Coordinates of C-alpha atoms in Angstrom, one line a residue:
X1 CA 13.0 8.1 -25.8
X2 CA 11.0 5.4 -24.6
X3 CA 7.0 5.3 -25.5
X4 CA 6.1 2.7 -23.1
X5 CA 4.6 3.7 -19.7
X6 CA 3.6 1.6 -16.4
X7 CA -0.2 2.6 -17.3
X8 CA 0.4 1.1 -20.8
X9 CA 1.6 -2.2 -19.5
X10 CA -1.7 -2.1 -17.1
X11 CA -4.1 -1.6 -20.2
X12 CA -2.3 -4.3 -21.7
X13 CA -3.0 -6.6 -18.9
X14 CA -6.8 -5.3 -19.0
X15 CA -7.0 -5.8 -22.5
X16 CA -5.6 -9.9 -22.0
X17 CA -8.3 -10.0 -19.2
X18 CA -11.2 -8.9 -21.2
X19 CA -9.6 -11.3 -24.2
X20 CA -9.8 -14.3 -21.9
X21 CA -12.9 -14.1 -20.2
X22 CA -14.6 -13.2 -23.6
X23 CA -13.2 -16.3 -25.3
X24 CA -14.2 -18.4 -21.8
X25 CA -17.7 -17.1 -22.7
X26 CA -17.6 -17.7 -26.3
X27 CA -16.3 -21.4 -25.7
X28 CA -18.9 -21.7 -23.4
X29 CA -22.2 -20.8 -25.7
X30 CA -20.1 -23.0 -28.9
X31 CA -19.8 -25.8 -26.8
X32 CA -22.8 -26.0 -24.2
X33 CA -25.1 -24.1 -25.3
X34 CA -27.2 -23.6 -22.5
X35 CA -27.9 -20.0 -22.6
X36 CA -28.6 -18.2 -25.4
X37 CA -26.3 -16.1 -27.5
X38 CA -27.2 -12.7 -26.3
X39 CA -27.6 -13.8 -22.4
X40 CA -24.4 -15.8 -22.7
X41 CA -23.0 -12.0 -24.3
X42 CA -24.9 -9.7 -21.7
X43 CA -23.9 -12.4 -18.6
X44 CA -20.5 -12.0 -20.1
X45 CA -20.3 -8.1 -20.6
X46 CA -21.1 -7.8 -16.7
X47 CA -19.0 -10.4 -15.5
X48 CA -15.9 -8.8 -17.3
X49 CA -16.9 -5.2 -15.7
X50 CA -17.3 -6.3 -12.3
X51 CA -14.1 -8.5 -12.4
X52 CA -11.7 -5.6 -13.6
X53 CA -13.7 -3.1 -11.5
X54 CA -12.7 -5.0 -8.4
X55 CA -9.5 -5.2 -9.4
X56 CA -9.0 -1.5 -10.2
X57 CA -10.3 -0.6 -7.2
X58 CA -7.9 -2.8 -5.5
X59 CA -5.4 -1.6 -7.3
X60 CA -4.3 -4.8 -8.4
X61 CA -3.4 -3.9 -12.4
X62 CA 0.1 -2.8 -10.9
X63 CA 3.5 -4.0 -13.4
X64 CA 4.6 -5.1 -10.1
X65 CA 2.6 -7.5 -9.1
X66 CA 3.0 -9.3 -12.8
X67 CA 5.8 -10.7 -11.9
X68 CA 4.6 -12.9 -8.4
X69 CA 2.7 -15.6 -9.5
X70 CA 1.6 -16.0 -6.2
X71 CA -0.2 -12.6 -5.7
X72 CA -1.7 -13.2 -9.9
X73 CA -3.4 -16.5 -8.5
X74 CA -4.7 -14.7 -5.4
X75 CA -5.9 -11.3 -7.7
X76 CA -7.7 -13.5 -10.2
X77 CA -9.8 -15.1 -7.9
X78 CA -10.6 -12.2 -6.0
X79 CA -11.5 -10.7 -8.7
X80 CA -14.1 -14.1 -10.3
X81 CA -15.5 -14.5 -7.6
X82 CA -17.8 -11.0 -7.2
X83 CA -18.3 -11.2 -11.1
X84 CA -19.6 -14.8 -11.1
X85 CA -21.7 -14.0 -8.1
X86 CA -22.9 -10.8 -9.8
X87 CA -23.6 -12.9 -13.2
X88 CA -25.7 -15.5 -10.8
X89 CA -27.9 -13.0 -9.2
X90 CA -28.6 -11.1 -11.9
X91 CA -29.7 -14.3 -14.3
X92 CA -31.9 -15.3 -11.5
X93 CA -33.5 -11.8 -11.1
X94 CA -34.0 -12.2 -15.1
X95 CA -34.9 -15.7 -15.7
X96 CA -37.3 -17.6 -13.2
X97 CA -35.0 -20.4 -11.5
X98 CA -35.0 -24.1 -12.8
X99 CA -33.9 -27.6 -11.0
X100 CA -29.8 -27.9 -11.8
X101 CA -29.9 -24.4 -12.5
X102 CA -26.8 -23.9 -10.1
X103 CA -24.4 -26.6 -12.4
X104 CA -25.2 -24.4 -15.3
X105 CA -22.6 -22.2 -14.0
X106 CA -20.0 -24.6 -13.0
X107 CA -18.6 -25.1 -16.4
X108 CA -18.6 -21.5 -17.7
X109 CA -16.8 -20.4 -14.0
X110 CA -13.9 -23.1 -13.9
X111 CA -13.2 -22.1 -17.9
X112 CA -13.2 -18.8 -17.3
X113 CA -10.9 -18.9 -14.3
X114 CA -8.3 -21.4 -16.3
X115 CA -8.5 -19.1 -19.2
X116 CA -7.8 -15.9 -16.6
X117 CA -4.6 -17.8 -15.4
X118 CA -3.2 -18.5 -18.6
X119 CA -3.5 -15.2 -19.2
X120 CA -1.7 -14.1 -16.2
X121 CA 0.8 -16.5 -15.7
X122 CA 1.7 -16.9 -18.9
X123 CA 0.2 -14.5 -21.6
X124 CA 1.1 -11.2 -19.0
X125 CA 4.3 -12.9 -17.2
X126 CA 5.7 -13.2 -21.0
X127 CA 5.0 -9.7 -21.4
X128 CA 6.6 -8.1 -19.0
X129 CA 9.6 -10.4 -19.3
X130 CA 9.8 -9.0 -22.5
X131 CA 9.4 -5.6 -21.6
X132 CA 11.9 -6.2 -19.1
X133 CA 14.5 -7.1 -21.3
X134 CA 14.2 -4.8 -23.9
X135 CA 14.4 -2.2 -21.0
X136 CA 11.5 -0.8 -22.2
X137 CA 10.4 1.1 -19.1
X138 CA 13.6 2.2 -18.7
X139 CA 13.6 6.2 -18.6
X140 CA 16.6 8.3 -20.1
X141 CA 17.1 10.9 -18.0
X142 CA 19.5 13.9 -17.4
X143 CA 20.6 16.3 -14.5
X144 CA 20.4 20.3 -14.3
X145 CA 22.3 22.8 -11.5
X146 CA 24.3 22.3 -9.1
X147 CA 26.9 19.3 -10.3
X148 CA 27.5 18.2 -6.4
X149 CA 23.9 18.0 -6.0
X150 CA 23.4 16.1 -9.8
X151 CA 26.0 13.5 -8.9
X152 CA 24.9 13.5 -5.6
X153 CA 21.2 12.3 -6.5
X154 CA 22.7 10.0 -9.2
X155 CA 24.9 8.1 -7.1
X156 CA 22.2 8.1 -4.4
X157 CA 19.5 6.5 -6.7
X158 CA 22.2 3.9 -7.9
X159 CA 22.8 2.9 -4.1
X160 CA 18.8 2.8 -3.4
X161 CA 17.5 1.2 -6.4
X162 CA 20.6 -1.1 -7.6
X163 CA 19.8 -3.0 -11.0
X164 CA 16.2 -2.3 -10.7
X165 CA 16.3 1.5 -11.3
X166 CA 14.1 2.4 -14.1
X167 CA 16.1 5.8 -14.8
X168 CA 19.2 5.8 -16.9
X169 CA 21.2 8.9 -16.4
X170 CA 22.6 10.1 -19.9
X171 CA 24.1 13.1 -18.7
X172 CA 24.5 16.6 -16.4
X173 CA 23.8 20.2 -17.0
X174 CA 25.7 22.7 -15.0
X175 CA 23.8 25.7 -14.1
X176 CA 25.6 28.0 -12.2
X177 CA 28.4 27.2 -8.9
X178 CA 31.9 25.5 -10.0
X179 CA 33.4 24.1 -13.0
X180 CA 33.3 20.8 -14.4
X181 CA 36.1 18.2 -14.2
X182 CA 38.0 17.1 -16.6
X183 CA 36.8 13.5 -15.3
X184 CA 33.4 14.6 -15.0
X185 CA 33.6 16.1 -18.8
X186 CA 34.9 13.2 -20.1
X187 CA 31.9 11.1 -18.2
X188 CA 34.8 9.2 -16.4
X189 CA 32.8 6.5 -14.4
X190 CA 30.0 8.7 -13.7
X191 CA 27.1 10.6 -16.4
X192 CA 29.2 13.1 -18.0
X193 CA 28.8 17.1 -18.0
X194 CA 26.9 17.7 -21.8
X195 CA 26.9 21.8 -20.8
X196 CA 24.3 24.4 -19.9
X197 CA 20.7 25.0 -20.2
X198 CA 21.1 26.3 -24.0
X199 CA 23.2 23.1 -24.7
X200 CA 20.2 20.9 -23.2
X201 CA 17.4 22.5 -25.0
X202 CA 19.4 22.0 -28.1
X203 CA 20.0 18.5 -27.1
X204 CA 16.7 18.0 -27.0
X205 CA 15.9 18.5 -30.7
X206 CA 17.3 15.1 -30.9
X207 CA 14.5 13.3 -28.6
X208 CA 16.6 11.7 -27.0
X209 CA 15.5 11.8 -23.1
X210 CA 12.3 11.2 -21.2
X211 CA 13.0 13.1 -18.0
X212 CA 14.6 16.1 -17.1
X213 CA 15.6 17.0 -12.9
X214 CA 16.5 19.9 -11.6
X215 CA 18.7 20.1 -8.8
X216 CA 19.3 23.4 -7.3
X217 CA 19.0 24.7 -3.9
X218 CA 15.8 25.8 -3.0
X219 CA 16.9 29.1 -1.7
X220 CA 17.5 30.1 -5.1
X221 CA 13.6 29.4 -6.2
X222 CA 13.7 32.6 -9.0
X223 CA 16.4 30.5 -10.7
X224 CA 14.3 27.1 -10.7
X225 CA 11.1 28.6 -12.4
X226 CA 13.4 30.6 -15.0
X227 CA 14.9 26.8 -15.8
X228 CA 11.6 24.9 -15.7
X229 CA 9.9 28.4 -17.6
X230 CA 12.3 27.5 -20.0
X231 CA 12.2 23.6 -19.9
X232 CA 8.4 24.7 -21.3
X233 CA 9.1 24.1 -25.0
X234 CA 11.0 20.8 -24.4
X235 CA 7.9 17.8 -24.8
X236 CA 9.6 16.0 -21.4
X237 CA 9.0 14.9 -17.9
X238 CA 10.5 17.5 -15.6
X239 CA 10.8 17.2 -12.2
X240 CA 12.2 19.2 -9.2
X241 CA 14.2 17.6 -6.5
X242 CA 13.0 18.6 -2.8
X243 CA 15.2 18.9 -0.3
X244 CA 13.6 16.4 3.1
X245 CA 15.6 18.7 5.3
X246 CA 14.0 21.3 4.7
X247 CA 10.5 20.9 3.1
X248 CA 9.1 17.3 3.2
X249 CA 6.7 16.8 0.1
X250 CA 4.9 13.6 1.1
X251 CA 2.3 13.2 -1.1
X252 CA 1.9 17.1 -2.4
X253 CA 0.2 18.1 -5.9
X254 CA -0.8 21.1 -7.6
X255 CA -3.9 22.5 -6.2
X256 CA -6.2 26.0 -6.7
X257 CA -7.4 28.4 -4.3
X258 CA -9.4 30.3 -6.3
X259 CA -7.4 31.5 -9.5
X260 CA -4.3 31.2 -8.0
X261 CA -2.1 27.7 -7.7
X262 CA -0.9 26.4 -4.1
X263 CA 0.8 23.1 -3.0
X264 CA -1.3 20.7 -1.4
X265 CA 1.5 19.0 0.7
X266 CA -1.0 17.1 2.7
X267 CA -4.2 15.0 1.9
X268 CA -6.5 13.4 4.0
X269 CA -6.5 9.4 3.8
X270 CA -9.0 7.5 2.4
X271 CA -11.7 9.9 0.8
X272 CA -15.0 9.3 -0.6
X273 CA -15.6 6.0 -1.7
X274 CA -11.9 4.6 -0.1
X275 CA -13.3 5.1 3.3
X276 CA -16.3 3.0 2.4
X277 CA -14.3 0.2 0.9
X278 CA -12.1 0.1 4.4
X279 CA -15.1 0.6 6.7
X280 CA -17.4 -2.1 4.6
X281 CA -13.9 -4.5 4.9
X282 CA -13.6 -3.8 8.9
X283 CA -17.2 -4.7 9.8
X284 CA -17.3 -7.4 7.3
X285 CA -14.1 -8.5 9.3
X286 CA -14.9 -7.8 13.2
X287 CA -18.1 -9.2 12.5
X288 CA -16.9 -12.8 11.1
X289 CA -14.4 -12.6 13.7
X290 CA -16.5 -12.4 16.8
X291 CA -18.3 -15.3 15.3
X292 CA -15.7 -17.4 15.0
X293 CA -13.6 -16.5 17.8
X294 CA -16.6 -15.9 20.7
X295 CA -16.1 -19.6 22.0
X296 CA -12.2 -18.7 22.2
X297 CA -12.9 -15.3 24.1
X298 CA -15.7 -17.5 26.5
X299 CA -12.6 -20.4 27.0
X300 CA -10.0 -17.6 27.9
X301 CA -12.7 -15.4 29.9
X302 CA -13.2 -18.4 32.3
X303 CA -9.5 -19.1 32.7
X304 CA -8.2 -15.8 33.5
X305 CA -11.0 -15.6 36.3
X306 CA -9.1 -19.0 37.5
X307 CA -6.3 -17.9 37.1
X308 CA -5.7 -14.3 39.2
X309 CA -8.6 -11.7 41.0
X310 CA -9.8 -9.1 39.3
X311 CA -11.8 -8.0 35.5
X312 CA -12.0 -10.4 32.4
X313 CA -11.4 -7.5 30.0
X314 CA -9.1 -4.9 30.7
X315 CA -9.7 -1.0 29.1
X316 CA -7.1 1.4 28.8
X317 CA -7.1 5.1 27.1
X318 CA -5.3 5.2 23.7
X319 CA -5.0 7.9 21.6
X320 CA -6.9 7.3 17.9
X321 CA -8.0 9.1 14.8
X322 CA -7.1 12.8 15.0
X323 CA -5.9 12.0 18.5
X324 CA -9.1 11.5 20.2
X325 CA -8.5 9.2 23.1
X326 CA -11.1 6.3 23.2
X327 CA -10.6 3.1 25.8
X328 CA -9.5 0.3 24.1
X329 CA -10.7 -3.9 24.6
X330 CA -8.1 -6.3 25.9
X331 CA -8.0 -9.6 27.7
X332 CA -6.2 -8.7 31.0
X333 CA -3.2 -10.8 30.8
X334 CA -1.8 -8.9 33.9
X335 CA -2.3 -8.8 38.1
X336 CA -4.9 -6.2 38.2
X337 CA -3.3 -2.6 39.5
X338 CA -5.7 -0.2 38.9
X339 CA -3.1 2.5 39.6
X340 CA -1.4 1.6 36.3
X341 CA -1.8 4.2 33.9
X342 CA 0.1 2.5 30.8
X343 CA 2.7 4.9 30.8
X344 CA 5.5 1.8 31.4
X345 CA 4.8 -0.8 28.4
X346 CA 5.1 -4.8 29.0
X347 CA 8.7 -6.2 29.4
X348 CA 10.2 -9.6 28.9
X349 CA 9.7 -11.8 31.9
X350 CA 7.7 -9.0 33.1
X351 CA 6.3 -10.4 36.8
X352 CA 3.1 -8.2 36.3
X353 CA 2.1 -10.6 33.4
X354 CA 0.1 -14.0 35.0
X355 CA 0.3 -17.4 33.5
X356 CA -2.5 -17.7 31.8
X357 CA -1.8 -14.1 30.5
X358 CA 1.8 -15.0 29.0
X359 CA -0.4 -17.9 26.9
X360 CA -2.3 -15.2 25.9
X361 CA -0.2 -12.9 24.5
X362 CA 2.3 -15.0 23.0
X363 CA -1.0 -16.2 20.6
X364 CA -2.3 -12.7 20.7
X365 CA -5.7 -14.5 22.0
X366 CA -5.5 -10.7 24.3
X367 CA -6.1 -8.6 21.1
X368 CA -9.6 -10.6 19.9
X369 CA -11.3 -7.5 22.1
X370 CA -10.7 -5.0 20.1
X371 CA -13.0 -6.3 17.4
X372 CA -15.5 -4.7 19.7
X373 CA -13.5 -1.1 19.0
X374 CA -13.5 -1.8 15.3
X375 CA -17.5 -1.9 15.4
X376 CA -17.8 0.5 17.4
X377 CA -16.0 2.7 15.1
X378 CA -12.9 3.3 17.0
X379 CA -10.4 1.1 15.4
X380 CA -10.0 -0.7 12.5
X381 CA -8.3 -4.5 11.7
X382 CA -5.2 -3.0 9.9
X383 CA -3.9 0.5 10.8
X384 CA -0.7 1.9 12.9
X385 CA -1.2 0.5 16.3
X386 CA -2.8 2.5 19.1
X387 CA -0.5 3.4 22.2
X388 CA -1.3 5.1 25.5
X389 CA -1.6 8.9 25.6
X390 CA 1.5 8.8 27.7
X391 CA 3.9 6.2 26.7
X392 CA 7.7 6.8 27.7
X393 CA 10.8 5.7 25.1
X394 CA 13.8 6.4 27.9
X395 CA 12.0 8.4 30.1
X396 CA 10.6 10.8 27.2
X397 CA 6.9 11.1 26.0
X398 CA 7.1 9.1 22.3
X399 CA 5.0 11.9 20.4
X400 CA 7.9 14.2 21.6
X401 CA 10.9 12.0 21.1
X402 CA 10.3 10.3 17.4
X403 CA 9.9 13.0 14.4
X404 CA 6.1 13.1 12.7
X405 CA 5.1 10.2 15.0
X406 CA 1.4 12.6 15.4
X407 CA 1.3 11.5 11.3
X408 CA 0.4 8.2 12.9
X409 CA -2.9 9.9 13.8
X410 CA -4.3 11.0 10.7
X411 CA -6.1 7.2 9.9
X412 CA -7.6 5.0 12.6
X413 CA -5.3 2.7 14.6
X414 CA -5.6 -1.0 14.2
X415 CA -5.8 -4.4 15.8
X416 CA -2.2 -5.6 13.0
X417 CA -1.0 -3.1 10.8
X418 CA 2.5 -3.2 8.4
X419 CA 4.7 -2.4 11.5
X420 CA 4.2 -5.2 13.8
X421 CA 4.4 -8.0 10.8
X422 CA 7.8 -6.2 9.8
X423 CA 9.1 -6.4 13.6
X424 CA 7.6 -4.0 15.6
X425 CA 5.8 -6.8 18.0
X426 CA 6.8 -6.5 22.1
X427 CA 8.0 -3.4 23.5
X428 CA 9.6 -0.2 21.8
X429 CA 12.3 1.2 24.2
X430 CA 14.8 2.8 21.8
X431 CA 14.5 5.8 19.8
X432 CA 15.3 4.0 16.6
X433 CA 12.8 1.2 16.9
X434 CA 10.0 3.4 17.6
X435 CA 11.6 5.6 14.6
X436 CA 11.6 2.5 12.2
X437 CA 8.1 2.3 13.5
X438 CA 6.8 5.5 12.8
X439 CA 8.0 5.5 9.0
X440 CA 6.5 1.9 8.4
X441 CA 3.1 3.2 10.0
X442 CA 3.3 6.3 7.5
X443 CA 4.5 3.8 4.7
X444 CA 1.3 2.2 5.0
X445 CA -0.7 5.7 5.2
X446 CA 0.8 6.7 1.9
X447 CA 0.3 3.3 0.1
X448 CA -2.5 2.0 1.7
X449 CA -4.7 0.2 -0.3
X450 CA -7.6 -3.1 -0.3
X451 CA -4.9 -5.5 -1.3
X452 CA -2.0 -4.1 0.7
X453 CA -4.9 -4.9 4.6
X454 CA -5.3 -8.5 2.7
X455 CA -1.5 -9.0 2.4
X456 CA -1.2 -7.3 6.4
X457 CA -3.6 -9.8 7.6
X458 CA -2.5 -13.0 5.8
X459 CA 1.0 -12.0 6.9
X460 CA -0.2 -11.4 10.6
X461 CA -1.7 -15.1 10.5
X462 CA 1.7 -16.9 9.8
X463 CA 4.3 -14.7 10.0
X464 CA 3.0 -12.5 12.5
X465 CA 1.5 -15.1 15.0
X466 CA 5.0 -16.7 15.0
X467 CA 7.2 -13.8 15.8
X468 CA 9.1 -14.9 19.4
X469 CA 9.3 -10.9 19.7
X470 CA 5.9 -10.7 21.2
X471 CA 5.5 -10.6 25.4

């Protein structure tokens, strides 16, 4: 049985932070000696807090992420640079400001940022190396029911997760339907069949297993609480396979409605102070951005009015958070038809789309608009993408065509979300294109997080921005 956990590795790599920045600040009072011992301490102390904060809330202290070096780099100064702007403000707040005042800092923020990168890169990367190779992540785990359905889920994990599965399967339990083989007894190329429940809760005397999964049908729901009722005095992980067909868990948990327990199978996205984070990161966002891009909008306004008759901007109904409809900001990059009610999406070579409007898209110039929707509320920069209340896949409405496409609705649609930079640019005319679409839209639901609209956005600006898909 293994005693180290992903959240142990992560307080590690907390721990190494804290070490580093705490000799950076040490170095810096033994060898400059500018501020005193305790304001060099308390500066310290804050600076520390605020760094890891950030990166908590970002979810950056991840075993994941240990390994890129590229994403470390990018999380450690993303993380410095709040806590050295905190450390500044708050010393001037204390301390009345003095000429050269600002290259006090300088020294004690470049240390501390080379000492943060050792720690990663090195100190951290060595670490989970190590971890790696003794396997120490690596869960033993065994199987109890059905044996179709246990060797079914084995051999489906080994196909999904290949070398990098963290579960090791040590062995099935049959509860109930046919006999072992003499093959599967013997563990001939697959886990082998160690007996019944009695034989398991034996086994585990020995403490020899992390995790324990239960695989019967769940028709038969009496006969999985009398195994997990019984998996009770057994100091293990125990989980309960679902069955997608049937009941589709998402992310569900253990809730109360009064004194009695219920599954909460559906939770709303970004709660409390999540939905502050994401709305303080679109304004921030739209606001820079029609900044910076309002002489691009002014160049392009002027040459789609030289270019075809009709508005600059066009607005069209798409359907948004909860499925409220709001009009959406775009360039018009097509001959005006104000009969068009969306329902028919752009094609290739489509001869509705003008010159300038084929530049236009093809740099996705046409999308700067909707930084107007994302302060007024309506959109955000990252999200699934909004479509028209009526858009056709083969001659069927999409919402009715692609399975929990409405999901789509339950955060605010953006300007670039995970879909478009994994290939869901230009049009969506086949069932299984605007299926791949839907499940990367809720992948990003489910896993949304600060770092994850950083990565979608850097991503849109090079890979994105050079996808030939886009019409």
């Amino acid at each position: 049985m293994t005693g180290w956990t992903h959240g142990l590795v992560n307080r590690l790599v907390i721990l190494c932070d804290l070490a580093m920045i705490g000799i950076a600040s040490a170095s810096y009072y033994w060898v400059w000696h500018i501020f005193a011992a305790r304001q060099t301490a308390l500066l310290g102390i804050i600076g520390a807090f605020i760094f890891c904060g950030v990166l908590m809330l970002g979810q950056a202290y991840r075993v994941e992420h240990y390994r890129r070096v590229r994403r470390q780099i990018v999380h450690v100064l993303v993380g410095l640079a709040p806590a050295m702007i905190a450390v500044w403000v708050i010393y001037y707040a204390l301390v009345p400001p003095q000429p050269g005042d600002p290259e006090k800092f300088q020294p004690w923020a470049l240390l501390t940022l080379v000492l943060l990168l050792f720690g990663r890169l090195v100190l951290a990367r060595a670490a989970v190396a190590w971890v790696d190779r003794k396997e120490l992540l690596v869960r033993s785990t065994v199987v109890i029911g059905d044996l179709d359905r246990a060797y079914e889920l084995i051999e489906r994990y080994s196909r999904d997760t290949g070398a990098s599965g963290l579960l090791s399967f040590v062995g099935v339990f049959r509860d109930g339907g046919r006999a072992a083989s003499n093959a599967e007894t013997a563990g001939d190329g697959v886990p082998p069949v160690l007996g019944e429940i009695d034989d398991l809760l034996e086994l585990a005397k020995t403490d020899i297993f992390d995790l324990v999964i239960v695989t019967k049908d769940w028709g038969d729901m009496r006969r999985i609480g009398a195994i997990t009722r019984q998996l009770h005095r057994v100091a293990t992980d125990v989980m309960v396979e679902m069955e997608p067909e049937v009941f589709t868990a998402g992310s569900a948990h253990v809730a109360r409605i009064g004194e009695r327990a219920a599954l909460q199978v559906q939770q709303r996205p970004l709660k409390g102070s999540l939905s502050v984070l994401k709305a303080l990161e679109d304004y921030t966002i739209a606001s820079v951005g029609l900044i910076v891009f309002g002489p691009v909008l002014l160049l392009a306004a002027l040459a789609i009015k030289l270019d075809s008759p009709g508005p600059v901007l066009f607005r069209q109904a798409r359907v948004g958070l909860n499925r409220r409809e709001f009009m959406v900001y775009k360039l018009r990059t097509m001959r005006f038809d104000p009969e068009d009610d969306g329902s028919v999406g752009a094609v290739q070579r489509d001869p509705r789309i003008t010159r300038v409007g084929a530049i236009l898209r093809s740099l996705s110039i046409d999308e700067i608009p909707q930084l107007l929707n994302v302060m007024r509320g309506e959109m955000s920069v990252v999200g699934p993408r909004p479509h028209v209340p009526n858009m056709l896949i083969n001659d069927d409405l999409r919402y009715e065509a692609v399975q929990d496409y409405v999901a789509r609705h339950r955060m605010k649609p953006g300007i670039t979300g995970w879909a478009q930079i994994n290939g869901m640019r230009g049009g969506i005319y086949t069932m299984e294109k605007a299926a791949r679409g839907v499940e990367l839209d809720l992948y990003y639901i489910e896993h949304w997080s600060i770092w994850f609209d950083i990565r979608i956005i850097l991503l849109t600006m090079t890979k994105g921005l050079a996808d030939t898909s886009a019409f």
